[in-house]
GROMACS .gro file of C-alpha atoms in nm:
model
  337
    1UNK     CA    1   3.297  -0.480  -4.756
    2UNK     CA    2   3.113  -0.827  -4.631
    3UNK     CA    3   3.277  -1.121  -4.699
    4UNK     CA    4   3.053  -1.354  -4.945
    5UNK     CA    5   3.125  -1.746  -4.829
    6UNK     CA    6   2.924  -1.958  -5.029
    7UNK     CA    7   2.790  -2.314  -4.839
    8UNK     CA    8   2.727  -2.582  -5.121
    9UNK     CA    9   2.402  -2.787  -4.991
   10UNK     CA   10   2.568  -3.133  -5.049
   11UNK     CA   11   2.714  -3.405  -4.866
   12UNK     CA   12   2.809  -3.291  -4.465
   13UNK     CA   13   2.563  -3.000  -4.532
   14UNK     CA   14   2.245  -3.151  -4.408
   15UNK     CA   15   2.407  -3.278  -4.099
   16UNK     CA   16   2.616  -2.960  -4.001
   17UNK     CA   17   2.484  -2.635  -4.185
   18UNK     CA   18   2.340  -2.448  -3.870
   19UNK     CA   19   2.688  -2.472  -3.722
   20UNK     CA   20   2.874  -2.316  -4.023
   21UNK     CA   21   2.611  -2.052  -4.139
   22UNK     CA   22   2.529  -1.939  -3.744
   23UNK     CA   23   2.930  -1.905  -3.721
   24UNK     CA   24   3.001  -1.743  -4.035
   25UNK     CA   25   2.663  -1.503  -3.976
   26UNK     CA   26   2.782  -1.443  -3.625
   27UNK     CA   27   3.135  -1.328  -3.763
   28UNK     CA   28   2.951  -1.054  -4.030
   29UNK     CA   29   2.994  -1.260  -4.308
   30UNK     CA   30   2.718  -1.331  -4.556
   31UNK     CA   31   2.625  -1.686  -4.590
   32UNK     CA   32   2.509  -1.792  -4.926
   33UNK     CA   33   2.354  -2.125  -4.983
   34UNK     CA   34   2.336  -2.300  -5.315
   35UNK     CA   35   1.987  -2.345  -5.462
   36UNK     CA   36   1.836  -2.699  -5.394
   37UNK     CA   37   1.916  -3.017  -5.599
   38UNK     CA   38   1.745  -2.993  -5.894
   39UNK     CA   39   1.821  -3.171  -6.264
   40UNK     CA   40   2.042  -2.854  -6.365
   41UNK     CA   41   2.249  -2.907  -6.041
   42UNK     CA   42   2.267  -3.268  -6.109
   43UNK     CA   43   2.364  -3.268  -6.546
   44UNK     CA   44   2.636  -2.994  -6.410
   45UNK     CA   45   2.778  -3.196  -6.129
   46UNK     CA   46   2.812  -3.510  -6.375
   47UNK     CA   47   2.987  -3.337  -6.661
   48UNK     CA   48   3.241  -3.187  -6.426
   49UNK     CA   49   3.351  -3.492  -6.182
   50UNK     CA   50   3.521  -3.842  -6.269
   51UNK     CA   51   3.238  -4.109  -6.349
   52UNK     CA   52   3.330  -4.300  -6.105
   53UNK     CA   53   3.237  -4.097  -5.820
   54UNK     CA   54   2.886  -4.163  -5.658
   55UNK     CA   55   2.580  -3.930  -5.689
   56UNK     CA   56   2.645  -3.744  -5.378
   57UNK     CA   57   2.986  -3.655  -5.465
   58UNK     CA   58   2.847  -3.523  -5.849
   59UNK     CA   59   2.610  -3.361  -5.653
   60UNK     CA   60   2.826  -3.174  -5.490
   61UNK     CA   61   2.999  -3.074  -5.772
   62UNK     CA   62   2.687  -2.960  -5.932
   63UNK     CA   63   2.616  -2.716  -5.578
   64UNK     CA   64   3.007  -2.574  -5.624
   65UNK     CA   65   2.915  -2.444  -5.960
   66UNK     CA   66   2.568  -2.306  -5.852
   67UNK     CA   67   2.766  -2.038  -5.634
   68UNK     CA   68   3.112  -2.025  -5.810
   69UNK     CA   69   3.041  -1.700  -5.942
   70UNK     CA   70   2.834  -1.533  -5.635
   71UNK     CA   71   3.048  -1.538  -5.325
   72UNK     CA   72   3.439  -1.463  -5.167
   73UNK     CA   73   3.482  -1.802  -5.073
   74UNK     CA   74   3.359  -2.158  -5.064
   75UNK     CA   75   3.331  -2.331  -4.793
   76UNK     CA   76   3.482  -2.681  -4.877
   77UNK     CA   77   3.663  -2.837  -4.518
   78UNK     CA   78   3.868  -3.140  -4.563
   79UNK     CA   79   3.629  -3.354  -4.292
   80UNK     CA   80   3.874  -3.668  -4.170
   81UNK     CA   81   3.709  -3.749  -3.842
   82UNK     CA   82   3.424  -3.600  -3.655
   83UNK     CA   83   3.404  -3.869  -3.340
   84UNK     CA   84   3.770  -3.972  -3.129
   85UNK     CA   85   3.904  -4.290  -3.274
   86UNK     CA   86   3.659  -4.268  -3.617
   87UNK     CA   87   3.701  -4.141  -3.963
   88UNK     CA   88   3.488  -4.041  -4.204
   89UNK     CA   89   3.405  -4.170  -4.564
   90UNK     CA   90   3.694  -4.103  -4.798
   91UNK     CA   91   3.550  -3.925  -5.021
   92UNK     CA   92   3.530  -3.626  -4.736
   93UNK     CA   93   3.865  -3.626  -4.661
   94UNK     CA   94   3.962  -3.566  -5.052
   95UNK     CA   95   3.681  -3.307  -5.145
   96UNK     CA   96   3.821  -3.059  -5.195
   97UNK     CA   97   4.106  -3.134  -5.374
   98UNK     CA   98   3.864  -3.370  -5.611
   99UNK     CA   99   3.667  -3.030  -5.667
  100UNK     CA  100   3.920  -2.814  -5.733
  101UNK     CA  101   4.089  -3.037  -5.963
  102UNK     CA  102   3.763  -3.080  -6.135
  103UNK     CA  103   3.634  -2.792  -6.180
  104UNK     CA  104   3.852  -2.474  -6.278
  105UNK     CA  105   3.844  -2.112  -6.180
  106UNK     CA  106   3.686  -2.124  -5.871
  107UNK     CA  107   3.706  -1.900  -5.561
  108UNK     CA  108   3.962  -1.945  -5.282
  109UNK     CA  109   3.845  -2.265  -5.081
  110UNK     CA  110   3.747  -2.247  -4.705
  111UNK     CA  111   3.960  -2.590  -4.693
  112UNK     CA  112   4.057  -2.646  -4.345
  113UNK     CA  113   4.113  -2.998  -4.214
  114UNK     CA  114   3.854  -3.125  -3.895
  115UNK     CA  115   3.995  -3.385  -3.739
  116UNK     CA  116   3.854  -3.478  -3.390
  117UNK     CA  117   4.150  -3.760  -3.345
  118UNK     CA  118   4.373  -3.430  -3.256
  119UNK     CA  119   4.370  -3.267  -2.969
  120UNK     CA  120   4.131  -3.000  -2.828
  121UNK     CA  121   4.418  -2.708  -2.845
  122UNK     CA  122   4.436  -2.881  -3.229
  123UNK     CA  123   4.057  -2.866  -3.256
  124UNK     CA  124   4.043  -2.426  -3.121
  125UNK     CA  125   4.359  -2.381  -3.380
  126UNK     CA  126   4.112  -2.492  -3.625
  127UNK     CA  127   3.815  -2.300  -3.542
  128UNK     CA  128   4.066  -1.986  -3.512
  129UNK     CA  129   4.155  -2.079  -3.900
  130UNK     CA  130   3.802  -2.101  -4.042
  131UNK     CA  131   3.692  -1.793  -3.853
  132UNK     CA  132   4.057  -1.616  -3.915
  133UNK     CA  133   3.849  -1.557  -4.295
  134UNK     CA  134   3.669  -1.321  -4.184
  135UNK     CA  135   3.808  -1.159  -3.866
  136UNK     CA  136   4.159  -1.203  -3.754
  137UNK     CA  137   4.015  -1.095  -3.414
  138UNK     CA  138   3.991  -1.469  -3.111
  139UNK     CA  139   3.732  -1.309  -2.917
  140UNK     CA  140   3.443  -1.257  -3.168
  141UNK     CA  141   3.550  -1.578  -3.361
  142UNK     CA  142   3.553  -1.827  -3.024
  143UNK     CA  143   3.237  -1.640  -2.920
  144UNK     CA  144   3.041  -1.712  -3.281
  145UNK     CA  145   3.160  -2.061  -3.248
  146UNK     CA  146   2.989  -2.102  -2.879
  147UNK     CA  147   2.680  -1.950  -3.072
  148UNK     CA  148   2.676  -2.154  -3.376
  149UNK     CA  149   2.735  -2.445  -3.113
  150UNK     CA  150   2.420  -2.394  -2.960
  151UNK     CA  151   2.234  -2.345  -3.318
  152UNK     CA  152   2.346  -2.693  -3.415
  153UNK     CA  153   2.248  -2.857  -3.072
  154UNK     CA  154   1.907  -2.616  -3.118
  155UNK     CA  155   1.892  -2.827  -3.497
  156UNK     CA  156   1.992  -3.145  -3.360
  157UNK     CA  157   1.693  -3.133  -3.079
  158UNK     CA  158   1.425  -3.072  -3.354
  159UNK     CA  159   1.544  -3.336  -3.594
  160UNK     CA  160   1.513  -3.568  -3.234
  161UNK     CA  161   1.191  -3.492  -3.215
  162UNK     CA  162   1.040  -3.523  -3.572
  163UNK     CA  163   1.130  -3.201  -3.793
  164UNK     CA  164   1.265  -3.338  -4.126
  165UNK     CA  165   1.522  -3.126  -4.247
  166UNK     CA  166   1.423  -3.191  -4.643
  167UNK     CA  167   1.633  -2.984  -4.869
  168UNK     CA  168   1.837  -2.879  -4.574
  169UNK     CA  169   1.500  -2.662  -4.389
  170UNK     CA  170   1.315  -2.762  -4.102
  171UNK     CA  171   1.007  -2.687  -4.186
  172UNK     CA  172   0.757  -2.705  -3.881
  173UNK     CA  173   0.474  -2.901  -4.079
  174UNK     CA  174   0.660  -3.193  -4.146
  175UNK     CA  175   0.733  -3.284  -3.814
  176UNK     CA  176   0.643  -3.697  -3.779
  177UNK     CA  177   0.476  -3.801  -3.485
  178UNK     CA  178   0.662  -3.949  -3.185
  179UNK     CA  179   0.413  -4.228  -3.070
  180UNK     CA  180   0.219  -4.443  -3.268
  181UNK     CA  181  -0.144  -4.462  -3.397
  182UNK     CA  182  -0.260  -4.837  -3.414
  183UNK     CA  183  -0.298  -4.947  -3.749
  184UNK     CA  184  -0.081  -4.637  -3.862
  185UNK     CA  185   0.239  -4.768  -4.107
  186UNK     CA  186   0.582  -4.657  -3.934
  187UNK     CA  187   0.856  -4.716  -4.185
  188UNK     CA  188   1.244  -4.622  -4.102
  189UNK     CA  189   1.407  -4.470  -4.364
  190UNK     CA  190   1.793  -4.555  -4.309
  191UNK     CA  191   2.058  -4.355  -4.583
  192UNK     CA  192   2.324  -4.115  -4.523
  193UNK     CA  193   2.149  -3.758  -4.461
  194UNK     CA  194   2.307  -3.604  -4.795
  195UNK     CA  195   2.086  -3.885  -4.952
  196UNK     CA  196   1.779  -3.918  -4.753
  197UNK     CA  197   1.716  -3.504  -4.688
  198UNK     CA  198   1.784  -3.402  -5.058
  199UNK     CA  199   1.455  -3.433  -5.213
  200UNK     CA  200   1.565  -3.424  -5.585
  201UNK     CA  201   1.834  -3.694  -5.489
  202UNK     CA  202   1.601  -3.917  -5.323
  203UNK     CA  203   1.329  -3.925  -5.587
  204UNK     CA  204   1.133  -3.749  -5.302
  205UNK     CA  205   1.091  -4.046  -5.080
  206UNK     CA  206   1.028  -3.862  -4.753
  207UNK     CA  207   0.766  -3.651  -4.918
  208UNK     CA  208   0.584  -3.956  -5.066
  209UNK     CA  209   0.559  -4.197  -4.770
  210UNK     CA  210   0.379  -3.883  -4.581
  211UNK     CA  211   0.144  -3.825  -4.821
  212UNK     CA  212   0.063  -4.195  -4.785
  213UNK     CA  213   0.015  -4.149  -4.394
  214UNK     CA  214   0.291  -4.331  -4.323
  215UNK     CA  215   0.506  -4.259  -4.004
  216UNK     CA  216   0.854  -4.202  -4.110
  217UNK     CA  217   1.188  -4.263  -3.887
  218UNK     CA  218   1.518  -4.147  -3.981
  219UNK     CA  219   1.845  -4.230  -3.774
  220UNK     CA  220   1.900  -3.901  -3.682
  221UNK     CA  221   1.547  -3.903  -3.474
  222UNK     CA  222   1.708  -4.229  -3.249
  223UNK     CA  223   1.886  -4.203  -2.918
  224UNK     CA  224   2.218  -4.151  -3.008
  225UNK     CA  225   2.391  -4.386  -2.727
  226UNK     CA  226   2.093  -4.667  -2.779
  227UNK     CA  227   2.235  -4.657  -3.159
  228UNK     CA  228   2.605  -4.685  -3.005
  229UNK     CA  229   2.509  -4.939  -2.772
  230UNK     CA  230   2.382  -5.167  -3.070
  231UNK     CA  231   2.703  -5.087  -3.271
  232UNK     CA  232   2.929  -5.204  -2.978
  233UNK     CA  233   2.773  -5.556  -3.015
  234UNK     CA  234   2.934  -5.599  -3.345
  235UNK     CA  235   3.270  -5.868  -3.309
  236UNK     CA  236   3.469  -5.562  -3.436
  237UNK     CA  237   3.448  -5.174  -3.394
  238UNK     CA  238   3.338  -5.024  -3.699
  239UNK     CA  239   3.532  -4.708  -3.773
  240UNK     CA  240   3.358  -4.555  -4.074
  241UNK     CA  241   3.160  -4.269  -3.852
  242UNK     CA  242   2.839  -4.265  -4.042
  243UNK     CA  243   2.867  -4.642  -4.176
  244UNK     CA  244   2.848  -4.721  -3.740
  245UNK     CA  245   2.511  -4.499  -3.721
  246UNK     CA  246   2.356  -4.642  -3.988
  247UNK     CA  247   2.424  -5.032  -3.911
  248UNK     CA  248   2.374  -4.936  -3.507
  249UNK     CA  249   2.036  -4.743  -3.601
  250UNK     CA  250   1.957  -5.073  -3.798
  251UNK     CA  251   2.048  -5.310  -3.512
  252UNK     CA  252   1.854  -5.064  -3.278
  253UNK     CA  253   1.535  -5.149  -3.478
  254UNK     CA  254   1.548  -5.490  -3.515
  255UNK     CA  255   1.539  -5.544  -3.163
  256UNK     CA  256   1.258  -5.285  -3.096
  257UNK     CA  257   1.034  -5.460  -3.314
  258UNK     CA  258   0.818  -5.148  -3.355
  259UNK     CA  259   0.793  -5.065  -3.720
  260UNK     CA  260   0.642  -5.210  -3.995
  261UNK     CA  261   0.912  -5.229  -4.254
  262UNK     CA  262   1.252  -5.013  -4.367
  263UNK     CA  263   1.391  -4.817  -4.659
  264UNK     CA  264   1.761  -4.880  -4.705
  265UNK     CA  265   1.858  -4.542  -4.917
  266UNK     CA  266   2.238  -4.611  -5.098
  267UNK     CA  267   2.433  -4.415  -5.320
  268UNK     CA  268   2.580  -4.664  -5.642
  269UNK     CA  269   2.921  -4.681  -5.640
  270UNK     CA  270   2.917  -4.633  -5.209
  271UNK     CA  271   3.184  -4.895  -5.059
  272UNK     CA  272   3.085  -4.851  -4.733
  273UNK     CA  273   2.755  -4.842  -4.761
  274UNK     CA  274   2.761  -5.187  -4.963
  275UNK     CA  275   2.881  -5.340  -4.640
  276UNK     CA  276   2.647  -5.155  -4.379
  277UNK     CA  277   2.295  -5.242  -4.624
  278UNK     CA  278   2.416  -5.624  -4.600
  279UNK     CA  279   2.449  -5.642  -4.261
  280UNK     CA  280   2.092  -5.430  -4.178
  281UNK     CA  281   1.941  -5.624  -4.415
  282UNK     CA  282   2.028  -5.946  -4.234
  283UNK     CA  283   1.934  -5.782  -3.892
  284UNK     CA  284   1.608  -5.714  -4.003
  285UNK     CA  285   1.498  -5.962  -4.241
  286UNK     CA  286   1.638  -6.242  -4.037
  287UNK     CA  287   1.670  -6.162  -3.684
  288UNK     CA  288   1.352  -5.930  -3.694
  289UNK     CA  289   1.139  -6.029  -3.990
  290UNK     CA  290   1.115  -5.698  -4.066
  291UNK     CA  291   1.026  -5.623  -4.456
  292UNK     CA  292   1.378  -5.453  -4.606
  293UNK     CA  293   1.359  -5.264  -4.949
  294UNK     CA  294   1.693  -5.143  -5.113
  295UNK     CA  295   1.684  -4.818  -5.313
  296UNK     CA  296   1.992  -4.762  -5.521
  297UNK     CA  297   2.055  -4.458  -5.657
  298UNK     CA  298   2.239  -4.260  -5.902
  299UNK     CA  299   2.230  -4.037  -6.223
  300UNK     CA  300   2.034  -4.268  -6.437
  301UNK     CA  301   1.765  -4.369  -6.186
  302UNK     CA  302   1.429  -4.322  -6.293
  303UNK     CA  303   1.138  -4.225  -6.051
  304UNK     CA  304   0.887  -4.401  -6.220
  305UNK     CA  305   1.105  -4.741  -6.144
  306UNK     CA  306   1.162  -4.633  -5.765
  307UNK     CA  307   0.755  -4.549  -5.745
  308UNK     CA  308   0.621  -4.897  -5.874
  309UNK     CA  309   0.852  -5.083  -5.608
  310UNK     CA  310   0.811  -4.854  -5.328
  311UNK     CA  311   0.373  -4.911  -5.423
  312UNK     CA  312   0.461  -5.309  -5.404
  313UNK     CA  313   0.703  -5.286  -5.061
  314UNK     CA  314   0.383  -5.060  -4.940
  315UNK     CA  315   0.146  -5.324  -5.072
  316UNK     CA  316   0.318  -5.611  -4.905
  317UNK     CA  317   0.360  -5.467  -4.554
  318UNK     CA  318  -0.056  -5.373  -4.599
  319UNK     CA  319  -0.130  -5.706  -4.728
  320UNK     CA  320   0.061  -5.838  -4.455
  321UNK     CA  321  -0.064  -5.650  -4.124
  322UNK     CA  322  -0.408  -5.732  -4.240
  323UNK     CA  323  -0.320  -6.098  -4.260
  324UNK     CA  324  -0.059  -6.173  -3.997
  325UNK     CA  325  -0.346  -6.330  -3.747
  326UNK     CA  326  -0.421  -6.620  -4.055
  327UNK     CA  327  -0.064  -6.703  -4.066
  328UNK     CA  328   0.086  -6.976  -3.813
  329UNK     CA  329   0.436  -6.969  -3.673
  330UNK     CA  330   0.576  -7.122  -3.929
  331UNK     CA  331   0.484  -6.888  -4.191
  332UNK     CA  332   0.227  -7.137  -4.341
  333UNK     CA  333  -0.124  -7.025  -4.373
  334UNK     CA  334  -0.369  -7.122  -4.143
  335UNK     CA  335  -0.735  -7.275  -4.319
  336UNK     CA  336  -1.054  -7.278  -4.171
  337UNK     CA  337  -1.313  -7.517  -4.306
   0.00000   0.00000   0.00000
């Protein structure tokens, strides 16, 4: 009989999903993914998780529900590090322990630790454990794992190069453009994937700077060592993972000086990411003069609220391309009579 292993599309999902499904597909298993983020998803994830998680994290909980009763297992990995010498946000490395204390009656977990601070006989004794769910056999699971390696480097490439995984699908239309037109708006979009990708979460934000025309850039479409090199700067190494991507992807463009303005996505409640939109905002704003707009989310947001100021941010940065030439150095405007 085929093993069911259900793939909740929250948090690590829209970073690393081609790796787990192609692996778990590769194996014989059948890979069932929750249905997108919608307000049902969302009301269930609240009632069932502490209040003061953030929305991602009651998100999730929402997406364990959605499959609890139509798969084996659910795939819930305790994530501590993903880079040597990093870690990942806390609320990762207690998931699923927070979920199943949350929520009851629930499949068996697919709970495994990843921890990339171990070493590389640790890391194969874990990929033997996730794939030892489905076949006890090293040969077929070592061999999926070399597939669903090159799926994820296949997914990585096409995020590079413009496809915006929204909801968790690349679709081929959406794919943003890599150079730019003049007079075209290029805005970066800078948020943890699991907020920026999930449509419903992020009051659709992607969608609705397209349909203005607007160029969009997300960190996960930036060189990768550029964004490292701009994070080594920093007095002291930051060793939140994706806390360092997001404040080097900030850093990156501020001194590129090539888009018009950015979207700081954040998650209420997110330590981490209070800390990393203080320091991009000061990168851009002051070193820069970039515009900087701050979305906050969580359950009570409204998207009316997020549409008027994301109209006035749009507004401003119009107002001001058109008018930059009448403005002196020092910001004071220049008068012809």
């Amino acid at each position: 009989m085929t093993v069911k292993i259900g793939i909740p599309r929250g948090l690590w999902f829209y970073d690393y999903f081609p790796l787990w499904k192609t692996f778990y597909e590769e194996l014989g298993a059948e890979v069932i993914i929750s249905s997108p983020t919608n307000k049902q998803i969302l009301d269930l994830g609240t009632k069932n998780t502490v209040d003061e998680a953030c929305l991602p994290v009651k998100i999730f909980h929402g997406h364990v529900l959605n499959l609890k009763d139509k798969v084996d297992y659910i795939f819930v990995p305790k994530v501590m590090s993903v880079y040597e010498k990093e870690y990942i946000c806390p609320k990762f490395c207690g998931l699923p322990e927070m979920v199943r204390n949350s929520i009851p009656n629930l499949p068996p977990f697919i709970d495994i630790e990843i921890n990339f601070n171990k070493s590389r006989k640790g890391l194969k004794r874990t990929i033997y454990k996730f794939g030892s769910y489905v076949t006890k056999n090293p040969i077929k699971i070592f061999r999926a794992y070399d597939k669903a390696l090159k799926a994820y480097e296949d997914y990585k490439e096409k995020v590079r190069y413009g496809h915006l995984p929204l909801d968790g699908h690349i679709n081929e239309v959406l794919r943003q453009k890599r150079i730019k037109i003049p007079g075209e708006m290029k805005i970066a979009v800078l948020g943890h994937s699991y907020n920026v990708f999930d449509n419903y979460g992020s009051m659709n934000l992607i969608n609705k700077l397209m349909e203005n025309k607007i160029d969009v850039v997300v960190p996960e479409m930036l060189d990768m060592n550029e964004i490292n090199k701009f994070a080594d700067q920093l007095p002291k190494k930051m060793f939140w993972s994706f806390g360092r991507k997001l404040l080097g992807s900030a850093m990156y463009l501020a001194d590129r000086k090539d888009i018009d303005g950015i979207i700081f996505l954040s998650s209420f409640g997110c330590g981490i990411d209070s800390i990393i939109e203080d320091l991009s905002e000061r990168r851009a704003r002051r070193d820069a003069e970039i515009p900087y707009l701050l979305i906050t989310i969580d359950e009570h947001t409204g998207e009316a609220g997020v549409n008027t100021r994301l109209e006035a941010f749009l507004d401003m940065i119009e107002w001001r391309k058109r008018n930059e030439s009448d403005l002196s150095a020092h910001g004071q405007p220049i008068c012809w009579h």
